[in-house]
Tab-separated table of C-alpha atoms and ligand atoms in Angstrom:
chain	number	residue	atom	x	y	z
K	1	MET	CA	-35.540	12.625	50.520
K	2	LEU	CA	-39.497	13.022	50.018
K	3	SER	CA	-39.679	15.939	52.302
K	4	ALA	CA	-36.984	17.511	49.837
K	5	ILE	CA	-39.273	17.065	47.465
K	6	SER	CA	-42.099	18.522	48.634
K	7	ASP	CA	-40.162	21.729	50.373
K	8	ALA	CA	-39.173	22.400	46.305
K	9	VAL	CA	-42.966	21.102	45.118
K	10	SER	CA	-43.687	24.477	47.465
K	11	VAL	CA	-41.490	26.770	46.236
K	12	ILE	CA	-41.924	25.966	42.612
K	13	LYS	CA	-45.642	26.599	42.882
K	14	LYS	CA	-45.201	30.587	43.797
K	15	SER	CA	-42.527	30.681	41.605
K	16	LYS	CA	-42.651	33.489	38.213
K	17	SER	CA	-39.509	33.490	36.151
K	18	MET	CA	-37.594	29.975	37.287
K	19	ILE	CA	-35.354	28.883	35.326
K	20	ALA	CA	-32.720	25.338	35.485
K	21	LEU	CA	-29.727	25.003	34.146
K	22	THR	CA	-28.257	21.287	33.369
K	23	GLY	CA	-24.732	19.123	33.062
K	24	ALA	CA	-24.034	16.298	31.759
K	25	GLY	CA	-25.961	13.824	34.310
K	26	ILE	CA	-28.815	14.638	33.241
K	27	SER	CA	-27.954	12.771	30.238
K	28	VAL	CA	-26.006	10.293	31.729
K	29	GLU	CA	-30.179	8.314	31.850
K	30	SER	CA	-29.763	8.691	28.573
K	31	GLY	CA	-26.585	6.465	27.059
K	32	ILE	CA	-24.038	9.303	27.839
K	33	PRO	CA	-21.050	9.098	29.648
K	34	ASP	CA	-20.637	12.625	32.154
K	35	PHE	CA	-16.719	12.955	32.559
K	36	ARG	CA	-17.130	10.763	36.419
K	37	SER	CA	-18.218	7.488	34.168
K	38	ALA	CA	-16.176	4.585	34.546
K	39	GLY	CA	-14.983	3.070	31.066
K	40	GLY	CA	-17.221	6.244	29.009
K	41	LEU	CA	-15.526	8.186	26.107
K	42	TRP	CA	-13.737	10.247	28.561
K	43	ASP	CA	-11.947	7.484	30.252
K	44	LYS	CA	-10.258	6.813	26.811
K	45	TYR	CA	-10.164	10.110	25.247
K	46	ASP	CA	-8.254	12.506	27.375
K	47	PRO	CA	-10.998	15.554	27.145
K	48	ALA	CA	-7.903	17.723	27.572
K	49	ILE	CA	-5.821	16.781	24.809
K	50	TYR	CA	-8.860	15.922	23.056
K	51	ALA	CA	-11.233	18.967	22.964
K	52	SER	CA	-8.988	21.386	23.349
K	53	ILE	CA	-8.767	23.622	20.207
K	54	HIS	CA	-5.024	23.357	19.371
K	55	SER	CA	-5.482	19.687	18.755
K	56	PHE	CA	-7.933	19.946	16.071
K	57	ARG	CA	-6.241	22.649	14.293
K	58	ASN	CA	-3.116	20.697	14.469
K	59	MET	CA	-3.913	17.276	14.480
K	60	PRO	CA	-7.820	17.229	13.383
K	61	GLU	CA	-7.347	13.204	12.976
K	62	ARG	CA	-6.713	12.759	15.884
K	63	VAL	CA	-9.392	14.270	17.100
K	64	TRP	CA	-11.861	12.978	14.849
K	65	GLU	CA	-10.842	9.980	15.670
K	66	MET	CA	-12.751	11.515	19.230
K	67	ILE	CA	-15.713	13.203	17.101
K	68	PHE	CA	-16.876	9.633	15.702
K	69	GLU	CA	-17.558	8.377	18.731
K	70	LEU	CA	-19.423	10.998	19.886
K	71	ILE	CA	-21.477	11.259	17.675
K	72	ASP	CA	-22.680	7.941	17.654
K	73	ILE	CA	-23.177	7.997	21.084
K	74	THR	CA	-24.970	11.187	20.713
K	75	GLU	CA	-26.808	10.644	17.813
K	76	ARG	CA	-27.959	7.348	19.824
K	77	ALA	CA	-29.140	8.167	22.861
K	78	LYS	CA	-32.959	9.385	23.271
K	79	PRO	CA	-34.083	12.412	25.945
K	80	ASN	CA	-35.232	10.442	28.926
K	81	SER	CA	-37.566	11.542	31.490
K	82	ALA	CA	-35.528	13.908	33.778
K	83	HIS	CA	-35.231	15.717	30.198
K	84	LEU	CA	-38.768	15.216	29.060
K	85	ALA	CA	-39.397	16.239	32.581
K	86	LEU	CA	-38.353	19.950	32.202
K	87	ALA	CA	-40.004	19.903	28.378
K	88	ASN	CA	-43.390	19.323	31.066
K	89	LEU	CA	-42.089	22.655	33.334
K	90	GLU	CA	-42.171	25.196	30.630
K	91	GLU	CA	-45.372	23.722	28.620
K	92	MET	CA	-47.344	24.329	32.595
K	93	GLY	CA	-45.874	27.326	31.999
K	94	LEU	CA	-43.614	27.543	35.096
K	95	LEU	CA	-40.007	27.071	32.622
K	96	LYS	CA	-38.786	30.332	31.430
K	97	ALA	CA	-35.448	28.382	29.700
K	98	VAL	CA	-32.740	26.065	30.505
K	99	ILE	CA	-29.296	27.199	30.376
K	100	THR	CA	-27.337	23.988	29.175
K	101	GLN	CA	-24.027	22.561	29.029
K	102	ASN	CA	-24.046	19.390	27.435
K	103	ILE	CA	-23.807	19.704	23.547
K	104	ASP	CA	-26.394	16.167	22.901
K	105	ASN	CA	-29.274	18.071	21.580
K	106	LEU	CA	-31.630	16.011	24.129
K	107	HIS	CA	-33.306	19.355	25.561
K	108	GLN	CA	-35.109	20.233	22.343
K	109	GLU	CA	-35.681	16.383	20.663
K	110	ALA	CA	-37.366	15.942	24.172
K	111	GLY	CA	-39.601	19.608	23.703
K	112	SER	CA	-37.776	22.424	25.359
K	113	LYS	CA	-38.225	25.216	23.371
K	114	ASN	CA	-36.550	28.421	24.903
K	115	VAL	CA	-32.833	26.036	25.212
K	116	ILE	CA	-29.922	28.470	25.710
K	117	GLU	CA	-26.500	26.622	25.034
K	118	TYR	CA	-23.461	27.249	26.662
K	119	HIS	CA	-20.960	24.919	24.248
K	120	GLY	CA	-22.659	24.195	21.703
K	121	ASN	CA	-24.005	21.184	20.302
K	122	ALA	CA	-22.709	17.981	18.413
K	123	LYS	CA	-25.693	17.716	15.923
K	124	HIS	CA	-24.202	20.749	13.318
K	125	LEU	CA	-20.437	20.617	11.908
K	126	VAL	CA	-18.741	23.668	11.212
K	127	CYS	CA	-15.703	25.095	9.302
K	128	LEU	CA	-13.809	27.167	10.757
K	129	THR	CA	-12.861	28.602	7.557
K	130	CYS	CA	-15.092	29.635	5.656
K	131	GLY	CA	-18.316	29.117	7.785
K	132	ALA	CA	-20.368	26.317	6.105
K	133	GLN	CA	-22.299	24.993	8.165
K	134	TYR	CA	-23.301	20.704	7.703
K	135	SER	CA	-25.410	18.311	9.831
K	136	PRO	CA	-22.879	14.399	10.694
K	137	LEU	CA	-25.876	13.180	8.465
K	138	ASP	CA	-24.640	14.581	4.854
K	139	PHE	CA	-21.470	11.835	5.651
K	140	ASP	CA	-21.338	8.462	5.988
K	141	LEU	CA	-18.723	9.052	9.517
K	142	GLU	CA	-19.948	5.109	9.842
K	143	HIS	CA	-16.837	3.989	7.982
K	144	LYS	CA	-15.043	6.431	10.076
K	145	GLU	CA	-14.667	8.819	6.405
K	146	ILE	CA	-13.633	12.107	8.110
K	147	PRO	CA	-16.179	15.279	6.871
K	148	HIS	CA	-14.318	18.022	4.383
K	149	CYS	CA	-16.492	21.454	3.586
K	150	GLU	CA	-17.648	20.923	0.193
K	151	ALA	CA	-16.395	24.659	-0.164
K	152	CYS	CA	-13.720	24.853	0.820
K	153	GLY	CA	-12.319	21.440	1.620
K	154	LYS	CA	-11.225	22.234	4.815
K	155	VAL	CA	-11.633	18.997	7.450
K	156	LEU	CA	-15.364	19.656	9.161
K	157	LYS	CA	-15.835	20.923	12.844
K	158	PRO	CA	-18.501	19.240	14.675
K	159	SER	CA	-20.083	22.852	15.864
K	160	VAL	CA	-19.405	22.663	20.042
K	161	VAL	CA	-17.033	25.125	21.935
K	162	PHE	CA	-13.350	23.222	22.721
K	163	PHE	CA	-11.362	24.070	25.491
K	164	GLY	CA	-9.486	27.244	23.762
K	165	GLU	CA	-12.552	28.844	22.414
K	166	MET	CA	-15.441	31.604	23.159
K	167	ILE	CA	-18.517	30.526	24.756
K	168	PRO	CA	-21.006	32.034	22.133
K	169	PRO	CA	-21.621	35.525	23.145
K	170	ASP	CA	-25.760	35.198	22.717
K	171	ALA	CA	-25.534	32.624	25.385
K	172	LEU	CA	-23.657	34.451	28.006
K	173	TYR	CA	-26.271	37.708	27.254
K	174	ASN	CA	-29.620	35.733	27.374
K	175	SER	CA	-28.595	33.266	30.329
K	176	GLN	CA	-26.921	36.242	32.100
K	177	ARG	CA	-30.383	38.671	31.024
K	178	TYR	CA	-31.984	35.239	32.666
K	179	ALA	CA	-30.603	33.999	36.091
K	180	GLU	CA	-30.839	38.210	36.768
K	181	GLU	CA	-34.818	37.883	37.137
K	182	ALA	CA	-34.478	34.409	38.239
K	183	ASP	CA	-36.417	33.356	41.140
K	184	VAL	CA	-35.609	30.031	42.027
K	185	VAL	CA	-33.048	27.891	39.375
K	186	LEU	CA	-32.723	23.712	39.037
K	187	VAL	CA	-29.410	22.941	39.232
K	188	VAL	CA	-29.788	19.496	37.634
K	189	GLY	CA	-26.847	16.931	37.171
K	190	THR	CA	-23.438	18.789	36.877
K	191	SER	CA	-20.849	19.073	39.335
K	192	ALA	CA	-20.956	23.170	39.166
K	193	VAL	CA	-16.888	23.240	38.139
K	194	VAL	CA	-17.433	23.922	34.897
K	195	TYR	CA	-17.125	28.433	34.298
K	196	PRO	CA	-18.797	30.582	33.374
K	197	ALA	CA	-21.728	28.308	33.131
K	198	ALA	CA	-21.512	27.199	37.469
K	199	SER	CA	-21.936	30.782	38.585
K	200	ILE	CA	-25.661	31.316	36.717
K	201	PRO	CA	-26.983	29.681	40.806
K	202	GLY	CA	-24.907	32.530	42.576
K	203	VAL	CA	-25.901	34.893	40.051
K	204	VAL	CA	-29.849	34.147	41.509
K	205	LYS	CA	-28.884	33.441	45.015
K	206	SER	CA	-27.438	36.991	45.218
K	207	HIS	CA	-31.024	38.643	44.916
K	208	GLY	CA	-32.662	36.006	46.867
K	209	GLY	CA	-33.656	32.907	44.372
K	210	ILE	CA	-33.525	29.784	45.772
K	211	VAL	CA	-31.209	26.762	44.757
K	212	ILE	CA	-32.779	23.405	44.092
K	213	GLU	CA	-30.095	21.034	43.250
K	214	PHE	CA	-30.465	17.239	41.849
K	215	ASN	CA	-27.804	15.493	41.879
K	216	LEU	CA	-26.641	11.290	42.852
K	217	GLU	CA	-24.420	13.427	44.635
K	218	ARG	CA	-22.975	16.605	47.397
K	219	THR	CA	-21.349	19.097	44.438
K	220	GLU	CA	-19.814	22.253	45.994
K	221	LEU	CA	-23.084	24.595	46.128
K	222	THR	CA	-25.275	21.624	47.862
K	223	GLY	CA	-23.578	23.410	51.691
K	224	SER	CA	-23.294	26.394	50.445
K	225	ILE	CA	-25.482	28.104	47.612
K	226	THR	CA	-27.638	25.400	47.705
K	227	ASP	CA	-31.468	25.755	49.473
K	228	ILE	CA	-32.835	22.416	48.998
K	229	PHE	CA	-30.930	19.394	47.586
K	230	ILE	CA	-33.061	16.399	45.971
K	231	GLN	CA	-30.721	13.542	46.176
K	232	GLY	CA	-30.859	10.752	43.171
K	233	LYS	CA	-31.286	10.155	40.117
K	234	ALA	CA	-32.439	12.981	38.181
K	235	GLY	CA	-34.712	10.977	35.488
K	236	GLN	CA	-36.777	9.479	38.623
K	237	THR	CA	-36.769	12.357	41.131
K	238	LEU	CA	-37.725	14.875	38.365
K	239	PRO	CA	-40.827	13.422	37.342
K	240	GLN	CA	-41.824	12.813	41.513
K	241	VAL	CA	-41.674	16.572	41.185
K	242	VAL	CA	-44.226	17.649	38.084
K	243	ASN	CA	-46.339	14.623	38.719
K	244	LEU	CA	-46.417	16.673	42.180
K	245	LEU	CA	-46.985	19.460	40.455
K	246	LYS	CA	-49.569	18.495	38.621
K	247	GLU	CA	-52.551	16.997	41.799
O	1	NAD	P1	-19.911	16.952	35.048
O	1	NAD	O1	-19.199	15.232	34.122
O	1	NAD	O2	-18.674	17.351	36.119
O	1	NAD	O3	-20.600	16.383	36.479
O	1	NAD	C1	-22.065	16.053	35.813
O	1	NAD	C2	-22.578	15.556	37.509
O	1	NAD	O4	-23.633	14.947	37.651
O	1	NAD	C3	-21.945	15.331	38.125
O	1	NAD	O5	-22.289	16.091	39.986
O	1	NAD	C4	-22.175	13.412	39.221
O	1	NAD	O6	-22.568	12.836	39.774
O	1	NAD	C5	-24.026	14.056	38.794
O	1	NAD	N1	-24.287	13.162	37.570
O	1	NAD	C6	-24.782	10.978	37.270
O	1	NAD	N2	-25.880	11.387	36.898
O	1	NAD	C7	-26.649	11.364	37.382
O	1	NAD	C8	-27.761	11.338	37.398
O	1	NAD	N3	-28.140	10.544	36.971
O	1	NAD	N4	-28.792	12.133	37.807
O	1	NAD	C9	-28.213	13.384	39.187
O	1	NAD	N5	-27.255	13.578	38.305
O	1	NAD	C10	-26.335	12.836	37.725
O	1	NAD	O7	-20.507	17.607	34.564
O	1	NAD	P2	-20.791	19.132	33.917
O	1	NAD	O8	-21.140	19.774	35.564
O	1	NAD	O9	-22.033	18.685	32.946
O	1	NAD	O10	-19.899	19.818	33.382
O	1	NAD	C11	-18.878	19.245	32.341
O	1	NAD	C12	-18.471	19.398	31.035
O	1	NAD	O11	-18.622	18.282	30.430
O	1	NAD	C13	-19.819	20.035	30.263
O	1	NAD	O12	-18.985	21.993	30.503
O	1	NAD	C14	-20.221	19.425	28.712
O	1	NAD	O13	-20.044	20.445	28.498
O	1	NAD	C15	-19.302	18.450	29.237
O	1	NAD	N6	-20.000	17.441	28.992
O	1	NAD	C16	-21.161	16.919	28.351
O	1	NAD	C17	-21.985	15.828	27.593
O	1	NAD	C18	-22.670	15.306	27.710
O	1	NAD	O14	-23.701	16.797	26.256
O	1	NAD	N7	-23.740	15.176	28.083
O	1	NAD	C19	-21.418	15.211	28.391
O	1	NAD	C20	-20.452	14.829	28.939
O	1	NAD	C21	-19.152	16.157	28.726
């Protein structure tokens, strides 16, 4: 692993337009379970049912059982050293953008400025009828009171992309633009199976860019398009890379 880390450092030093693609794994060390974490939220609530727009429209009260827990987990989570390392790389002028599949706002809380969110953000609530926006903190969610729009009375939904909803067009457009120009992509804590985000590393690779992957385990990308695989907890490996870059 040490040689993979020093290889990554050499590549990053020479890069001019590096981006990062992050997934649920980067937030596991902040206490937010990924889809694989045993005993996590997604063991209790099948995302195919509870994170579907069809379910939300037909039985919002049932879906809110999951949303109360999701918002509670994300409100309590704090950025970890992997989020901070990416914010550091941006501050050092080495990272142009973070493209994230996460909905937890932790990149922004760590200090990253240019964050492209593929799946929205759980720290905003929206009315699907009139478009009014609210913060979860505007409501008494602790006592499990389902929030309703003050303007039209409809049940509010977190501003996250549920299965069956469209990825925000500006996120698609901007991430594609960054990927087409990137010479390096850091792929952190994603199983890289949820499209279209999973196509970003391939776009970078297709014009000669380098794919550096940080994960606990091998993924679909490892052994196919990944150039450097850094195995381990991102909260440990990413800061090691940043520290070496600072030397
Ligand atoms: P995933 O759950 O499919 O995969 C997570 C990946 O992270 C796995 O490959 C796992 O080996 C790796 N991982 C786990 N802990 C790690 C660590 N400490 N360091 C490095 N790697 C680690 O997640 P995904 O690829 O992002 O796709 C799932 C979808 O779930 C996304 O679309 C996302 O919107 C949603 N989701 C988001 C959150 C969040 O916002 N934090 C949490 C759960 C799910």
